[in-house]
């Protein structure tokens, strides 16, 4: 494959930023291998992120082309696209060629994992969408390795998309190890640019905007919010990034009812890889917790719980509903124990603090929902403060409870919902966890 | 509609003023607007820098051949994190809409201005590349009439360090329009004052009598 083809195939890229000389780009366009599309179509749709609402596609007097242009605010952080921006798109079709590929994964699967793995491979062969419905700690990544290896041997181009950068960064070394001879790209906001052809692309969902009809197989991790997420553009991104009729595998611990109905083939795993049941949340009242914390006092019940954890030297996470409350509680928690830190989404040292907790240098972390997923720390105990708050819906609470008891050596742990009144969402989360445990037994 | 900075839903806040008088619509939420640091009236009389009546930079200018080219000057905001983010998204990510964030404040500052409002221009290539002039756009959003009198010569200051900036000679030339006696120069960001001093000097030599300045941000 020519270098320029390797770069452009499947990508949709601002012409100005294609890392090849102008003449070379023109040459492939003249040959008909690539084509130019306008950044914003005549009816006001962004060619990259498919945004078309007037709120995000904004008209302005453009000094570059001298006309009234429109530009897209939705994907502006990837470099602004306006009506007079030229995007390059590769058009020539590719023929996948099958060949044997290395496989560096040597772990073994539980019978349930193996069934799911086979079912996914089967769906891929039949070109069907698939839903992997598996509880937190079921070992989802391992389930994907065999199907991905098979697809790789068949010459398919594969993408694994997840909503968070943390998850992508965690997947990357595991994939490098499992597929040592594959070109693996890891894409997230401000990731270093990779100009060759990626056979396996690990990307945050936003990065999918940069692709068009690129993938023969796409995995959407943490697809809870699909199909109707708050941000519909992410769903559009998934649809745009895959080739027509390519299979999509949705992975979730808490799929929406609609997704369960929409996708016909499911595989379900309600048991963790180590075989122990999921820890079930307990309720504890923490009346007027917000007022107490605002007035500079950690409520007694919570203080007790924290002191118990400190006594037993168990690491713990305290989930708070708002950043404001974290900021108010942080100094009070420090009074109990110096090594309790606070993190939230805008904290640049988030990663380091989680590492310190894992290494035992911190006693505990107060956090927003940002740490609800993808965190594995042995012996972890969790408290949700204000589990009645609207940010803690069923899915979020199940995910948070899923942080506890993940390692085989210590599969138990405490998950406490400190509340100011029990909500339907709390009950739904608890009922679901009990249901998983019951199903998992059989 | 969502806030143009944090993308959270905007709540409409009615006010008596808004009922009886024309108000420039807000496109950023209160929480985001509160992040910007307004500069109080004390500080340097030329550039609003905190501290004494005349700051060090301005004293340098006054003592080195730019004496009294500027009568007085004002900056509206400090250059804090929120402002850096706004500036980056506006000028370098080219998010033209963000000009409206300060439309109300600029309108308040300029609505009763008697002097001719003169924006600092970009050179032609820069304008073509950026697709809009950031100073003009701020004034357009605030609905303030203005008139260009200057043209930028080749050099740009953006990549220069402090010494290089202050030693730069001849940044502007006249564009041929008649220069009135009273002027108000407007720019987006005030760093060392090189731009303003040079522009003011060029205009003063062309017959302007009183030149004041207004910048959105004081770095």
PDB file of N, CA and C in Angstrom, chain A residues 16 55-56 58 60-65 71 73-74 76-80, chain B residues 1-2 4-5 7 89 93-98 127-132:
ATOM      1  N   UNK A  16      -5.757  20.515   3.992  1.00  0.00           N
ATOM      2  CA  UNK A  16      -4.611  21.303   4.442  1.00  0.00           C
ATOM      3  C   UNK A  16      -3.716  20.533   5.434  1.00  0.00           C
ATOM      4  N   UNK A  55     -27.916  25.497  15.917  1.00  0.00           N
ATOM      5  CA  UNK A  55     -27.244  25.951  17.122  1.00  0.00           C
ATOM      6  C   UNK A  55     -25.735  25.689  17.057  1.00  0.00           C
ATOM      7  N   UNK A  56     -25.341  24.686  16.305  1.00  0.00           N
ATOM      8  CA  UNK A  56     -23.924  24.339  16.239  1.00  0.00           C
ATOM      9  C   UNK A  56     -23.276  24.645  14.895  1.00  0.00           C
ATOM     10  N   UNK A  58     -22.796  27.408  12.403  1.00  0.00           N
ATOM     11  CA  UNK A  58     -22.965  28.852  12.542  1.00  0.00           C
ATOM     12  C   UNK A  58     -22.519  29.584  11.271  1.00  0.00           C
ATOM     13  N   UNK A  60     -21.114  32.789   9.115  1.00  0.00           N
ATOM     14  CA  UNK A  60     -20.294  33.984   9.358  1.00  0.00           C
ATOM     15  C   UNK A  60     -19.714  34.483   8.045  1.00  0.00           C
ATOM     16  N   UNK A  61     -19.272  35.767   8.042  1.00  0.00           N
ATOM     17  CA  UNK A  61     -18.640  36.351   6.862  1.00  0.00           C
ATOM     18  C   UNK A  61     -17.215  35.837   6.784  1.00  0.00           C
ATOM     19  N   UNK A  62     -16.949  34.996   5.810  1.00  0.00           N
ATOM     20  CA  UNK A  62     -15.635  34.369   5.744  1.00  0.00           C
ATOM     21  C   UNK A  62     -14.674  35.190   4.905  1.00  0.00           C
ATOM     22  N   UNK A  63     -13.538  35.541   5.478  1.00  0.00           N
ATOM     23  CA  UNK A  63     -12.552  36.339   4.744  1.00  0.00           C
ATOM     24  C   UNK A  63     -11.677  35.455   3.865  1.00  0.00           C
ATOM     25  N   UNK A  64     -11.749  34.146   4.058  1.00  0.00           N
ATOM     26  CA  UNK A  64     -10.948  33.255   3.239  1.00  0.00           C
ATOM     27  C   UNK A  64     -11.564  33.111   1.846  1.00  0.00           C
ATOM     28  N   UNK A  65     -12.882  32.889   1.795  1.00  0.00           N
ATOM     29  CA  UNK A  65     -13.520  32.711   0.487  1.00  0.00           C
ATOM     30  C   UNK A  65     -14.350  33.919   0.088  1.00  0.00           C
ATOM     31  N   UNK A  71     -19.671  27.308   9.802  1.00  0.00           N
ATOM     32  CA  UNK A  71     -18.685  26.427  10.412  1.00  0.00           C
ATOM     33  C   UNK A  71     -19.339  25.614  11.511  1.00  0.00           C
ATOM     34  N   UNK A  73     -19.411  23.981  15.190  1.00  0.00           N
ATOM     35  CA  UNK A  73     -18.847  24.145  16.534  1.00  0.00           C
ATOM     36  C   UNK A  73     -18.710  22.818  17.262  1.00  0.00           C
ATOM     37  N   UNK A  74     -19.445  21.817  16.788  1.00  0.00           N
ATOM     38  CA  UNK A  74     -19.492  20.548  17.511  1.00  0.00           C
ATOM     39  C   UNK A  74     -18.109  19.878  17.550  1.00  0.00           C
ATOM     40  N   UNK A  76     -15.195  21.346  16.613  1.00  0.00           N
ATOM     41  CA  UNK A  76     -14.207  22.407  16.354  1.00  0.00           C
ATOM     42  C   UNK A  76     -12.845  22.095  16.961  1.00  0.00           C
ATOM     43  N   UNK A  77     -12.833  21.293  18.032  1.00  0.00           N
ATOM     44  CA  UNK A  77     -11.553  20.996  18.676  1.00  0.00           C
ATOM     45  C   UNK A  77     -10.654  20.112  17.838  1.00  0.00           C
ATOM     46  N   UNK A  78     -11.207  19.517  16.781  1.00  0.00           N
ATOM     47  CA  UNK A  78     -10.367  18.719  15.895  1.00  0.00           C
ATOM     48  C   UNK A  78      -9.866  19.568  14.720  1.00  0.00           C
ATOM     49  N   UNK A  79      -9.986  20.854  14.824  1.00  0.00           N
ATOM     50  CA  UNK A  79      -9.628  21.751  13.720  1.00  0.00           C
ATOM     51  C   UNK A  79     -10.904  22.192  13.040  1.00  0.00           C
ATOM     52  N   UNK A  80     -11.102  23.507  12.937  1.00  0.00           N
ATOM     53  CA  UNK A  80     -12.391  23.998  12.457  1.00  0.00           C
ATOM     54  C   UNK A  80     -12.667  23.613  11.003  1.00  0.00           C
TER      55      UNK A  80
ATOM     56  N   UNK B   1     -31.285  26.451  24.110  1.00  0.00           N
ATOM     57  CA  UNK B   1     -29.910  26.760  23.683  1.00  0.00           C
ATOM     58  C   UNK B   1     -28.919  26.482  24.816  1.00  0.00           C
ATOM     59  N   UNK B   2     -27.710  26.074  24.443  1.00  0.00           N
ATOM     60  CA  UNK B   2     -26.693  25.762  25.441  1.00  0.00           C
ATOM     61  C   UNK B   2     -25.651  26.876  25.528  1.00  0.00           C
ATOM     62  N   UNK B   4     -22.252  28.644  25.209  1.00  0.00           N
ATOM     63  CA  UNK B   4     -21.268  28.407  24.165  1.00  0.00           C
ATOM     64  C   UNK B   4     -19.912  27.997  24.746  1.00  0.00           C
ATOM     65  N   UNK B   5     -19.753  28.074  26.057  1.00  0.00           N
ATOM     66  CA  UNK B   5     -18.463  27.726  26.654  1.00  0.00           C
ATOM     67  C   UNK B   5     -18.495  26.363  27.338  1.00  0.00           C
ATOM     68  N   UNK B   7     -21.370  24.282  27.356  1.00  0.00           N
ATOM     69  CA  UNK B   7     -22.360  23.431  26.698  1.00  0.00           C
ATOM     70  C   UNK B   7     -23.461  22.942  27.647  1.00  0.00           C
ATOM     71  N   UNK B  89      -9.821  29.474  22.033  1.00  0.00           N
ATOM     72  CA  UNK B  89     -10.907  28.946  21.203  1.00  0.00           C
ATOM     73  C   UNK B  89     -11.371  29.967  20.168  1.00  0.00           C
ATOM     74  N   UNK B  93      -8.762  28.450  17.496  1.00  0.00           N
ATOM     75  CA  UNK B  93      -9.692  27.451  16.942  1.00  0.00           C
ATOM     76  C   UNK B  93     -10.711  28.131  16.022  1.00  0.00           C
ATOM     77  N   UNK B  94     -10.673  29.435  15.975  1.00  0.00           N
ATOM     78  CA  UNK B  94     -11.493  30.239  15.077  1.00  0.00           C
ATOM     79  C   UNK B  94     -12.988  30.067  15.306  1.00  0.00           C
ATOM     80  N   UNK B  95     -13.372  30.048  16.553  1.00  0.00           N
ATOM     81  CA  UNK B  95     -14.782  29.926  16.899  1.00  0.00           C
ATOM     82  C   UNK B  95     -15.405  31.331  16.911  1.00  0.00           C
ATOM     83  N   UNK B  96     -15.799  31.787  15.726  1.00  0.00           N
ATOM     84  CA  UNK B  96     -16.243  33.175  15.523  1.00  0.00           C
ATOM     85  C   UNK B  96     -17.363  33.583  16.485  1.00  0.00           C
ATOM     86  N   UNK B  97     -18.246  32.640  16.753  1.00  0.00           N
ATOM     87  CA  UNK B  97     -19.403  32.927  17.602  1.00  0.00           C
ATOM     88  C   UNK B  97     -19.010  33.498  18.968  1.00  0.00           C
ATOM     89  N   UNK B  98     -17.833  33.100  19.453  1.00  0.00           N
ATOM     90  CA  UNK B  98     -17.428  33.511  20.797  1.00  0.00           C
ATOM     91  C   UNK B  98     -17.234  35.024  20.947  1.00  0.00           C
ATOM     92  N   UNK B 127      -5.339  37.508   7.688  1.00  0.00           N
ATOM     93  CA  UNK B 127      -6.790  37.584   7.613  1.00  0.00           C
ATOM     94  C   UNK B 127      -7.341  36.449   6.747  1.00  0.00           C
ATOM     95  N   UNK B 128      -6.664  36.203   5.640  1.00  0.00           N
ATOM     96  CA  UNK B 128      -7.097  35.138   4.742  1.00  0.00           C
ATOM     97  C   UNK B 128      -7.013  33.790   5.449  1.00  0.00           C
ATOM     98  N   UNK B 129      -5.945  33.611   6.199  1.00  0.00           N
ATOM     99  CA  UNK B 129      -5.725  32.347   6.887  1.00  0.00           C
ATOM    100  C   UNK B 129      -6.735  32.146   8.027  1.00  0.00           C
ATOM    101  N   UNK B 130      -6.977  33.223   8.787  1.00  0.00           N
ATOM    102  CA  UNK B 130      -7.844  33.100   9.960  1.00  0.00           C
ATOM    103  C   UNK B 130      -9.320  33.144   9.593  1.00  0.00           C
ATOM    104  N   UNK B 131      -9.632  33.719   8.466  1.00  0.00           N
ATOM    105  CA  UNK B 131     -10.989  33.822   7.931  1.00  0.00           C
ATOM    106  C   UNK B 131     -11.845  34.900   8.606  1.00  0.00           C
ATOM    107  N   UNK B 132     -11.333  35.522   9.651  1.00  0.00           N
ATOM    108  CA  UNK B 132     -12.042  36.667  10.221  1.00  0.00           C
ATOM    109  C   UNK B 132     -11.061  37.505  11.019  1.00  0.00           C
TER     110      UNK B 132
END
